[in-house]
Coordinates of N, CA, C and O in Angstrom, one line a residue:
M1 N -12.6 -16.7 -0.1 CA -13.0 -17.1 -1.4 C -13.7 -15.9 -2.1 O -14.6 -15.4 -1.6
G2 N -13.1 -15.6 -3.2 CA -13.7 -14.5 -4.0 C -13.2 -13.1 -3.7 O -13.7 -12.2 -4.3
A3 N -12.2 -13.0 -2.8 CA -11.7 -11.7 -2.5 C -10.8 -11.1 -3.6 O -10.5 -10.0 -3.7
G4 N -10.3 -12.0 -4.5 CA -9.5 -11.6 -5.6 C -8.0 -12.0 -5.4 O -7.1 -11.4 -6.0
K5 N -7.7 -13.0 -4.5 CA -6.3 -13.3 -4.2 C -5.5 -13.6 -5.5 O -4.4 -13.1 -5.6
S6 N -6.0 -14.5 -6.3 CA -5.2 -14.9 -7.5 C -5.1 -13.8 -8.5 O -4.0 -13.5 -9.0
T7 N -6.2 -13.1 -8.8 CA -6.2 -12.1 -9.8 C -5.3 -10.9 -9.3 O -4.4 -10.4 -10.1
I8 N -5.5 -10.4 -8.1 CA -4.8 -9.3 -7.6 C -3.3 -9.7 -7.4 O -2.4 -8.9 -7.6
G9 N -3.1 -10.9 -6.9 CA -1.8 -11.4 -6.7 C -0.9 -11.4 -8.0 O 0.2 -11.0 -7.9
R10 N -1.5 -11.9 -9.1 CA -0.8 -11.8 -10.4 C -0.4 -10.4 -10.7 O 0.7 -10.1 -11.2
L11 N -1.4 -9.5 -10.6 CA -1.1 -8.1 -10.9 C -0.1 -7.5 -10.0 O 0.8 -6.7 -10.5
L12 N -0.2 -7.8 -8.7 CA 0.8 -7.3 -7.8 C 2.2 -7.8 -8.1 O 3.2 -7.0 -8.0
A13 N 2.3 -9.1 -8.4 CA 3.6 -9.6 -8.8 C 4.2 -8.9 -10.0 O 5.4 -8.6 -10.0
T14 N 3.4 -8.6 -11.0 CA 3.9 -7.8 -12.1 C 4.3 -6.5 -11.7 O 5.4 -6.0 -12.1
E15 N 3.5 -5.8 -10.9 CA 3.9 -4.5 -10.4 C 5.2 -4.5 -9.6 O 6.0 -3.6 -9.8
L16 N 5.4 -5.5 -8.8 CA 6.6 -5.6 -8.0 C 7.8 -6.3 -8.7 O 8.9 -6.4 -8.1
Q17 N 7.5 -6.8 -9.9 CA 8.5 -7.5 -10.7 C 9.0 -8.7 -9.9 O 10.2 -8.9 -9.8
L18 N 8.1 -9.5 -9.4 CA 8.4 -10.7 -8.6 C 7.6 -11.9 -9.3 O 6.6 -11.7 -9.9
P19 N 8.1 -13.1 -9.1 CA 7.4 -14.3 -9.5 C 6.1 -14.4 -8.7 O 5.9 -13.8 -7.6
F20 N 5.1 -15.1 -9.3 CA 3.8 -15.3 -8.7 C 3.6 -16.8 -8.5 O 3.8 -17.6 -9.4
A21 N 3.0 -17.2 -7.3 CA 2.6 -18.5 -7.1 C 1.2 -18.5 -6.5 O 0.9 -17.8 -5.6
D22 N 0.3 -19.4 -7.0 CA -1.0 -19.6 -6.4 C -0.9 -21.0 -5.7 O -0.7 -22.0 -6.3
S23 N -1.1 -21.0 -4.3 CA -0.9 -22.2 -3.6 C -1.9 -23.3 -4.0 O -1.5 -24.5 -4.1
D24 N -3.1 -22.9 -4.4 CA -4.0 -23.9 -4.9 C -3.6 -24.6 -6.2 O -3.7 -25.8 -6.4
K25 N -3.0 -23.7 -7.1 CA -2.6 -24.2 -8.4 C -1.3 -25.1 -8.2 O -1.2 -26.2 -8.8
V26 N -0.4 -24.7 -7.3 CA 0.7 -25.6 -7.0 C 0.3 -26.9 -6.4 O 0.8 -28.0 -6.9
L27 N -0.7 -26.9 -5.5 CA -1.2 -28.1 -5.0 C -1.8 -29.0 -6.0 O -1.5 -30.2 -6.1
E28 N -2.6 -28.4 -6.9 CA -3.2 -29.2 -8.0 C -2.1 -29.8 -8.9 O -2.2 -30.9 -9.4
D29 N -1.1 -29.0 -9.3 CA 0.0 -29.5 -10.1 C 0.7 -30.6 -9.5 O 1.1 -31.6 -10.2
R30 N 1.0 -30.5 -8.2 CA 1.7 -31.6 -7.5 C 0.9 -32.9 -7.4 O 1.5 -33.9 -7.5
T31 N -0.4 -32.8 -7.2 CA -1.2 -34.0 -7.0 C -1.8 -34.5 -8.3 O -2.2 -35.7 -8.4
G32 N -1.9 -33.7 -9.3 CA -2.5 -34.1 -10.6 C -4.0 -34.2 -10.4 O -4.7 -34.8 -11.2
A33 N -4.5 -33.6 -9.4 CA -6.0 -33.6 -9.1 C -6.5 -32.2 -8.8 O -5.7 -31.4 -8.2
D34 N -7.7 -31.9 -9.1 CA -8.3 -30.6 -8.7 C -8.7 -30.6 -7.3 O -8.9 -31.7 -6.7
I35 N -8.9 -29.4 -6.7 CA -9.3 -29.3 -5.3 C -10.6 -30.0 -5.0 O -10.7 -30.7 -3.9
P36 N -11.7 -29.8 -5.8 CA -12.9 -30.6 -5.4 C -12.7 -32.1 -5.3 O -13.2 -32.7 -4.4
W37 N -11.8 -32.7 -6.2 CA -11.6 -34.1 -6.1 C -10.8 -34.4 -4.8 O -11.2 -35.4 -4.2
I38 N -9.8 -33.6 -4.5 CA -9.1 -33.9 -3.2 C -10.0 -33.8 -2.0 O -10.0 -34.7 -1.1
F39 N -10.9 -32.8 -2.0 CA -11.9 -32.7 -0.9 C -12.8 -34.0 -0.9 O -13.1 -34.5 0.2
D40 N -13.3 -34.4 -2.1 CA -14.1 -35.6 -2.1 C -13.4 -36.8 -1.6 O -14.0 -37.7 -0.9
V41 N -12.2 -37.0 -2.0 CA -11.5 -38.3 -1.7 C -10.8 -38.2 -0.3 O -10.9 -39.2 0.5
E42 N -10.2 -37.1 0.0 CA -9.4 -37.0 1.3 C -10.1 -36.2 2.4 O -9.6 -36.1 3.5
G43 N -11.2 -35.5 2.0 CA -11.9 -34.7 3.0 C -11.1 -33.4 3.2 O -10.0 -33.2 2.7
E44 N -11.7 -32.5 4.0 CA -11.1 -31.2 4.2 C -9.8 -31.4 5.0 O -8.8 -30.7 4.7
D45 N -9.7 -32.3 5.9 CA -8.4 -32.5 6.7 C -7.3 -32.9 5.7 O -6.2 -32.4 5.9
G46 N -7.5 -33.8 4.8 CA -6.5 -34.2 3.8 C -6.1 -33.0 3.0 O -4.9 -32.8 2.7
F47 N -7.0 -32.3 2.5 CA -6.7 -31.1 1.7 C -5.9 -30.1 2.6 O -4.9 -29.6 2.1
R48 N -6.3 -29.8 3.8 CA -5.5 -28.9 4.6 C -4.1 -29.3 4.9 O -3.2 -28.5 4.9
R49 N -3.9 -30.6 5.1 CA -2.5 -31.1 5.3 C -1.7 -30.9 4.0 O -0.6 -30.3 4.1
R50 N -2.2 -31.1 2.9 CA -1.5 -30.9 1.6 C -1.2 -29.4 1.4 O -0.2 -29.0 1.0
E51 N -2.2 -28.6 1.8 CA -2.1 -27.1 1.6 C -1.0 -26.6 2.5 O -0.2 -25.7 2.1
S52 N -0.9 -27.1 3.7 CA 0.2 -26.7 4.7 C 1.6 -27.1 4.1 O 2.5 -26.3 4.2
E53 N 1.7 -28.2 3.5 CA 3.0 -28.6 2.9 C 3.4 -27.7 1.8 O 4.5 -27.3 1.7
V54 N 2.4 -27.3 0.9 CA 2.7 -26.3 -0.1 C 3.1 -25.0 0.4 O 4.0 -24.4 0.0
L55 N 2.4 -24.5 1.4 CA 2.7 -23.2 2.0 C 4.1 -23.2 2.6 O 4.8 -22.3 2.4
C56 N 4.5 -24.3 3.3 CA 5.8 -24.4 3.8 C 6.9 -24.3 2.7 O 7.8 -23.5 2.9
D57 N 6.7 -25.0 1.6 CA 7.6 -24.9 0.5 C 7.7 -23.5 -0.1 O 8.7 -23.0 -0.4
L58 N 6.5 -22.9 -0.3 CA 6.5 -21.6 -0.9 C 7.1 -20.5 0.0 O 7.8 -19.6 -0.5
C59 N 6.9 -20.6 1.3 CA 7.5 -19.7 2.2 C 9.0 -19.8 2.4 O 9.7 -18.9 2.8
S60 N 9.5 -21.0 2.1 CA 10.9 -21.2 2.2 C 11.7 -21.0 0.9 O 12.9 -21.1 0.8
G61 N 10.9 -20.6 -0.1 CA 11.5 -20.4 -1.4 C 12.0 -18.9 -1.6 O 12.0 -18.2 -0.7
P62 N 12.3 -18.6 -2.8 CA 12.7 -17.2 -3.1 C 11.6 -16.2 -3.0 O 10.4 -16.6 -2.9
A63 N 11.9 -14.9 -2.9 CA 10.9 -13.9 -2.8 C 9.9 -14.0 -4.0 O 10.3 -14.1 -5.1
Q64 N 8.7 -13.9 -3.6 CA 7.6 -14.0 -4.6 C 6.3 -13.5 -4.0 O 6.2 -13.4 -2.8
V65 N 5.3 -13.3 -4.8 CA 4.0 -13.0 -4.4 C 3.2 -14.3 -4.4 O 3.2 -15.1 -5.4
V66 N 2.6 -14.7 -3.2 CA 1.9 -15.9 -3.1 C 0.4 -15.7 -2.8 O 0.1 -15.0 -1.8
A67 N -0.4 -16.2 -3.6 CA -1.9 -16.2 -3.3 C -2.2 -17.5 -2.6 O -2.0 -18.6 -3.2
T68 N -2.7 -17.5 -1.4 CA -3.0 -18.7 -0.6 C -4.5 -19.0 -0.8 O -5.3 -18.2 -1.1
G69 N -4.8 -20.2 -0.5 CA -6.3 -20.6 -0.4 C -6.9 -19.8 0.8 O -6.2 -19.5 1.8
G70 N -8.2 -19.6 0.7 CA -8.9 -18.8 1.7 C -8.8 -19.4 3.1 O -8.9 -18.7 4.1
G71 N -8.7 -20.7 3.2 CA -8.7 -21.4 4.5 C -7.3 -21.6 5.1 O -7.2 -22.3 6.1
I72 N -6.3 -21.1 4.5 CA -4.9 -21.4 4.9 C -4.7 -20.9 6.4 O -3.9 -21.5 7.1
V73 N -5.5 -19.9 6.8 CA -5.3 -19.4 8.2 C -5.9 -20.3 9.3 O -5.8 -20.0 10.5
L74 N -6.6 -21.3 8.9 CA -7.3 -22.1 9.9 C -6.4 -22.9 10.8 O -6.7 -23.1 12.0
L75 N -5.2 -23.3 10.3 CA -4.3 -24.0 11.1 C -3.3 -23.1 11.8 O -2.7 -22.3 11.2
D76 N -3.1 -23.4 13.1 CA -2.1 -22.6 13.9 C -0.7 -22.6 13.2 O -0.1 -21.5 13.1
E77 N -0.3 -23.7 12.7 CA 1.0 -23.8 12.1 C 1.1 -22.9 10.9 O 2.2 -22.4 10.6
N78 N 0.1 -22.8 10.1 CA 0.1 -21.9 8.9 C 0.2 -20.5 9.3 O 0.9 -19.7 8.7
R79 N -0.6 -20.1 10.3 CA -0.6 -18.7 10.8 C 0.8 -18.4 11.3 O 1.4 -17.3 11.0
R80 N 1.4 -19.3 12.1 CA 2.8 -19.1 12.6 C 3.8 -18.9 11.4 O 4.6 -18.0 11.4
L81 N 3.6 -19.8 10.4 CA 4.5 -19.7 9.3 C 4.4 -18.4 8.5 O 5.4 -17.8 8.1
L82 N 3.2 -18.0 8.3 CA 2.9 -16.7 7.6 C 3.6 -15.5 8.4 O 4.2 -14.6 7.8
K83 N 3.4 -15.6 9.7 CA 4.0 -14.5 10.5 C 5.5 -14.5 10.5 O 6.1 -13.4 10.6
E84 N 6.1 -15.7 10.5 CA 7.5 -15.8 10.7 C 8.3 -15.9 9.4 O 9.5 -16.0 9.4
S85 N 7.6 -15.9 8.3 CA 8.3 -16.2 7.0 C 9.1 -15.1 6.5 O 10.0 -15.2 5.6
G86 N 9.0 -13.9 7.1 CA 9.8 -12.7 6.7 C 9.1 -11.9 5.6 O 9.5 -10.8 5.2
G87 N 8.0 -12.4 5.0 CA 7.3 -11.7 4.0 C 6.2 -10.9 4.6 O 5.9 -11.0 5.8
L88 N 5.6 -10.0 3.8 CA 4.4 -9.2 4.3 C 3.1 -10.0 3.9 O 3.0 -10.5 2.8
V89 N 2.2 -10.0 4.8 CA 0.9 -10.7 4.6 C -0.1 -9.7 4.3 O -0.3 -8.8 5.1
V90 N -0.9 -9.9 3.2 CA -1.9 -8.9 2.8 C -3.3 -9.7 2.9 O -3.4 -10.8 2.4
Y91 N -4.2 -9.1 3.6 CA -5.6 -9.6 3.7 C -6.4 -8.8 2.8 O -6.6 -7.6 3.0
L92 N -6.9 -9.5 1.7 CA -7.8 -8.8 0.8 C -9.2 -9.0 1.4 O -9.8 -10.2 1.3
Q93 N -9.8 -8.0 1.8 CA -11.1 -8.0 2.5 C -12.2 -7.7 1.5 O -12.0 -6.8 0.7
A94 N -13.3 -8.3 1.6 CA -14.5 -8.0 0.7 C -15.8 -8.3 1.5 O -15.8 -9.1 2.4
S95 N -16.8 -7.5 1.2 CA -18.1 -7.7 1.9 C -18.7 -9.0 1.5 O -18.4 -9.6 0.4
V96 N -19.7 -9.5 2.3 CA -20.4 -10.7 2.0 C -21.1 -10.6 0.6 O -21.0 -11.6 -0.2
E97 N -21.7 -9.5 0.3 CA -22.4 -9.3 -1.0 C -21.4 -9.5 -2.1 O -21.7 -10.2 -3.1
Q98 N -20.2 -8.9 -2.0 CA -19.2 -9.1 -3.1 C -18.8 -10.5 -3.2 O -18.6 -11.0 -4.3
L99 N -18.5 -11.2 -2.1 CA -18.1 -12.5 -2.1 C -19.1 -13.5 -2.7 O -18.8 -14.4 -3.5
V100 N -20.4 -13.2 -2.4 CA -21.5 -14.0 -3.0 C -21.5 -13.8 -4.5 O -21.6 -14.8 -5.2
E101 N -21.4 -12.6 -4.9 CA -21.5 -12.3 -6.3 C -20.3 -12.9 -7.1 O -20.4 -13.5 -8.1
R102 N -19.1 -12.8 -6.5 CA -17.9 -13.2 -7.2 C -17.8 -14.7 -7.2 O -17.1 -15.3 -8.1
T103 N -18.4 -15.4 -6.3 CA -18.3 -16.9 -6.2 C -19.5 -17.6 -6.8 O -19.4 -18.8 -7.0
A104 N -20.5 -16.9 -7.2 CA -21.8 -17.5 -7.6 C -21.6 -18.5 -8.8 O -22.3 -19.5 -8.9
K105 N -20.8 -18.2 -9.7 CA -20.7 -19.0 -11.0 C -19.5 -19.9 -11.0 O -19.2 -20.5 -12.0
N106 N -18.8 -20.1 -9.9 CA -17.6 -20.9 -9.8 C -18.0 -22.2 -9.1 O -18.2 -22.2 -7.9
S107 N -17.9 -23.3 -9.8 CA -18.3 -24.6 -9.2 C -17.0 -25.3 -8.6 O -17.1 -26.4 -8.1
N108 N -15.9 -24.6 -8.6 CA -14.7 -25.2 -8.1 C -14.4 -24.9 -6.6 O -13.3 -24.8 -6.2
R109 N -15.5 -24.6 -5.9 CA -15.3 -24.2 -4.5 C -16.1 -25.2 -3.6 O -17.3 -25.0 -3.4
P110 N -15.5 -26.3 -3.2 CA -16.2 -27.4 -2.4 C -16.9 -26.9 -1.2 O -18.0 -27.4 -0.9
L111 N -16.4 -25.9 -0.5 CA -17.1 -25.5 0.7 C -18.4 -24.7 0.4 O -19.2 -24.5 1.3
L112 N -18.6 -24.3 -0.8 CA -19.8 -23.6 -1.2 C -20.8 -24.5 -1.9 O -21.9 -24.0 -2.4
R113 N -20.6 -25.8 -1.9 CA -21.6 -26.7 -2.5 C -22.6 -27.0 -1.4 O -22.7 -28.2 -0.9
V114 N -23.4 -26.0 -1.1 CA -24.4 -26.2 0.0 C -25.7 -25.5 -0.5 O -25.7 -24.7 -1.5
A115 N -26.8 -25.7 0.2 CA -28.1 -25.1 -0.2 C -28.1 -23.6 -0.2 O -28.7 -23.0 -1.0
D116 N -27.3 -23.1 0.8 CA -27.3 -21.6 1.0 C -25.9 -21.1 1.0 O -25.3 -20.9 2.1
P117 N -25.3 -20.9 -0.1 CA -23.9 -20.4 -0.2 C -23.7 -19.1 0.6 O -22.6 -18.9 1.2
R118 N -24.6 -18.2 0.6 CA -24.5 -16.9 1.3 C -24.3 -17.2 2.8 O -23.4 -16.6 3.4
A119 N -25.1 -18.0 3.4 CA -25.0 -18.3 4.8 C -23.7 -19.0 5.1 O -23.0 -18.7 6.1
R120 N -23.2 -19.8 4.2 CA -21.9 -20.5 4.3 C -20.8 -19.4 4.3 O -19.8 -19.5 5.1
I121 N -20.9 -18.5 3.4 CA -19.8 -17.4 3.3 C -19.8 -16.6 4.6 O -18.7 -16.3 5.2
V122 N -21.0 -16.3 5.1 CA -21.1 -15.6 6.4 C -20.4 -16.4 7.5 O -19.6 -15.9 8.3
E123 N -20.7 -17.7 7.6 CA -20.1 -18.6 8.6 C -18.6 -18.6 8.4 O -17.9 -18.5 9.4
L124 N -18.1 -18.8 7.2 CA -16.6 -18.8 7.0 C -16.0 -17.5 7.4 O -14.9 -17.5 8.0
L125 N -16.6 -16.4 7.0 CA -16.0 -15.1 7.4 C -16.0 -14.9 8.9 O -15.0 -14.4 9.4
E126 N -17.0 -15.3 9.6 CA -17.0 -15.1 11.0 C -15.9 -15.9 11.7 O -15.2 -15.5 12.6
A127 N -15.6 -17.1 11.1 CA -14.5 -17.9 11.7 C -13.1 -17.4 11.2 O -12.2 -17.4 12.0
R128 N -13.0 -16.9 10.0 CA -11.7 -16.6 9.4 C -11.3 -15.2 9.6 O -10.1 -14.9 9.7
D129 N -12.2 -14.2 9.6 CA -11.8 -12.8 9.7 C -10.8 -12.5 10.8 O -9.8 -11.9 10.6
P130 N -11.1 -13.0 12.0 CA -10.1 -12.6 13.1 C -8.8 -13.3 12.9 O -7.7 -12.7 13.2
L131 N -8.7 -14.4 12.2 CA -7.5 -15.1 11.9 C -6.7 -14.4 10.8 O -5.5 -14.2 10.9
Y132 N -7.4 -13.9 9.8 CA -6.8 -13.1 8.8 C -6.2 -11.8 9.4 O -5.1 -11.5 9.1
R133 N -7.0 -11.2 10.2 CA -6.5 -9.9 10.8 C -5.3 -10.2 11.7 O -4.4 -9.3 11.8
D134 N -5.2 -11.3 12.4 CA -4.1 -11.7 13.2 C -2.8 -11.8 12.5 O -1.8 -11.4 13.0
V135 N -2.8 -12.3 11.2 CA -1.6 -12.5 10.5 C -1.3 -11.4 9.5 O -0.1 -11.2 9.1
A136 N -2.2 -10.5 9.2 CA -2.1 -9.5 8.2 C -1.2 -8.3 8.6 O -1.3 -7.8 9.7
D137 N -0.3 -8.0 7.7 CA 0.5 -6.7 7.9 C -0.2 -5.6 7.2 O -0.1 -4.4 7.6
V138 N -1.0 -5.9 6.2 CA -1.7 -4.9 5.4 C -3.1 -5.5 5.1 O -3.3 -6.7 4.8
I139 N -4.2 -4.6 5.3 CA -5.5 -5.0 5.0 C -6.0 -4.1 3.9 O -5.9 -2.9 4.0
C140 N -6.5 -4.7 2.8 CA -7.0 -4.0 1.6 C -8.4 -4.4 1.3 O -8.7 -5.5 1.1
D141 N -9.3 -3.4 1.4 CA -10.7 -3.6 1.0 C -10.9 -3.6 -0.5 O -10.6 -2.6 -1.1
T142 N -11.3 -4.7 -1.0 CA -11.4 -4.8 -2.5 C -12.8 -4.6 -3.1 O -13.0 -4.7 -4.3
D143 N -13.8 -4.1 -2.2 CA -15.1 -4.0 -2.7 C -15.3 -2.9 -3.8 O -16.1 -3.1 -4.7
H144 N -14.7 -1.8 -3.6 CA -15.0 -0.7 -4.5 C -13.8 -0.3 -5.4 O -13.6 0.8 -5.8
C145 N -13.1 -1.3 -5.9 CA -12.0 -1.1 -6.8 C -11.8 -2.2 -7.7 O -12.3 -3.4 -7.4
T146 N -11.2 -2.0 -8.8 CA -10.9 -3.0 -9.8 C -9.7 -3.8 -9.3 O -9.0 -3.3 -8.4
P147 N -9.5 -5.0 -9.8 CA -8.3 -5.7 -9.4 C -7.0 -4.9 -9.6 O -6.1 -5.0 -8.7
R148 N -6.9 -4.2 -10.7 CA -5.7 -3.4 -10.9 C -5.5 -2.3 -9.9 O -4.4 -2.1 -9.4
Q149 N -6.6 -1.6 -9.5 CA -6.6 -0.6 -8.5 C -6.2 -1.2 -7.1 O -5.4 -0.6 -6.4
A150 N -6.7 -2.4 -6.8 CA -6.3 -3.1 -5.6 C -4.9 -3.4 -5.6 O -4.2 -3.2 -4.6
A151 N -4.3 -3.9 -6.7 CA -2.9 -4.3 -6.7 C -2.0 -3.1 -6.5 O -1.0 -3.1 -5.8
L152 N -2.4 -2.0 -7.2 CA -1.6 -0.7 -7.0 C -1.7 -0.2 -5.6 O -0.7 0.3 -5.0
M153 N -2.9 -0.3 -5.0 CA -3.1 0.1 -3.6 C -2.2 -0.7 -2.7 O -1.5 -0.2 -1.8
V154 N -2.2 -2.0 -2.9 CA -1.3 -2.9 -2.0 C 0.2 -2.6 -2.3 O 0.9 -2.5 -1.3
A155 N 0.6 -2.4 -3.5 CA 2.0 -2.1 -3.8 C 2.4 -0.8 -3.1 O 3.5 -0.7 -2.6
E156 N 1.5 0.2 -3.1 CA 1.8 1.5 -2.4 C 1.9 1.3 -0.9 O 2.8 1.8 -0.3
R157 N 1.0 0.5 -0.4 CA 1.1 0.2 1.1 C 2.4 -0.6 1.4 O 3.0 -0.3 2.4
L158 N 2.7 -1.5 0.6 CA 4.0 -2.3 0.8 C 5.2 -1.4 0.7 O 6.1 -1.5 1.5
A159 N 5.2 -0.5 -0.3 CA 6.3 0.5 -0.4 C 6.4 1.4 0.8 O 7.5 1.7 1.3
A160 N 5.3 1.8 1.3 CA 5.2 2.7 2.5 C 5.7 2.0 3.7 O 6.5 2.5 4.5
D161 N 5.4 0.7 3.9 CA 5.8 -0.1 5.0 C 7.3 -0.4 4.9 O 8.0 -0.6 6.0
E162 N 7.9 -0.4 3.7 CA 9.3 -0.7 3.6 C 10.2 0.5 3.6 O 11.4 0.4 3.8
S163 N 9.6 1.7 3.5 CA 10.4 2.9 3.5 C 10.9 3.2 4.9 O 10.2 2.9 5.9
P164 N 12.0 3.9 5.1 CA 12.5 4.2 6.4 C 11.5 5.2 7.1 O 11.0 6.1 6.5
H165 N 11.3 5.0 8.3 CA 10.5 5.9 9.1 C 11.3 6.9 9.8 O 12.4 6.7 10.3
A166 N 10.7 8.2 9.9 CA 11.4 9.3 10.5 C 11.4 9.2 12.0 O 10.5 8.6 12.6

């Protein structure tokens, strides 16, 4: 949450001349409900089930840049799908301080509706970071760059990974 997946994903898609999909937006469009409402009514388990269905559809579609929700890596089936989909997985990494700052004014994050959002971010990162690293082909630190710089950095890394090796 707050690493810049949607913003950087859109810019990366433009740079790569590919379509862009945000899994959270796709989920909201399909259900006609926003994510906080889904969490309130179906709980996190219901949301994660729906999120997995969207990921499966996006991974089986045409080549595109996909921004996933931050918790997509929590389920084994999602990590397996990300690894086996044939696409490159990018982990946009950010420090706790940056994540706190970037998420502070956004009320659309059900998991941060707690008394101490910073502590919750630390808890989420401790659980998710090893999972992100497990599925990532590329890790990009977004702390000290603009979204445009991060998108260009990822595009360069992807181009380097796709070039023939000597």
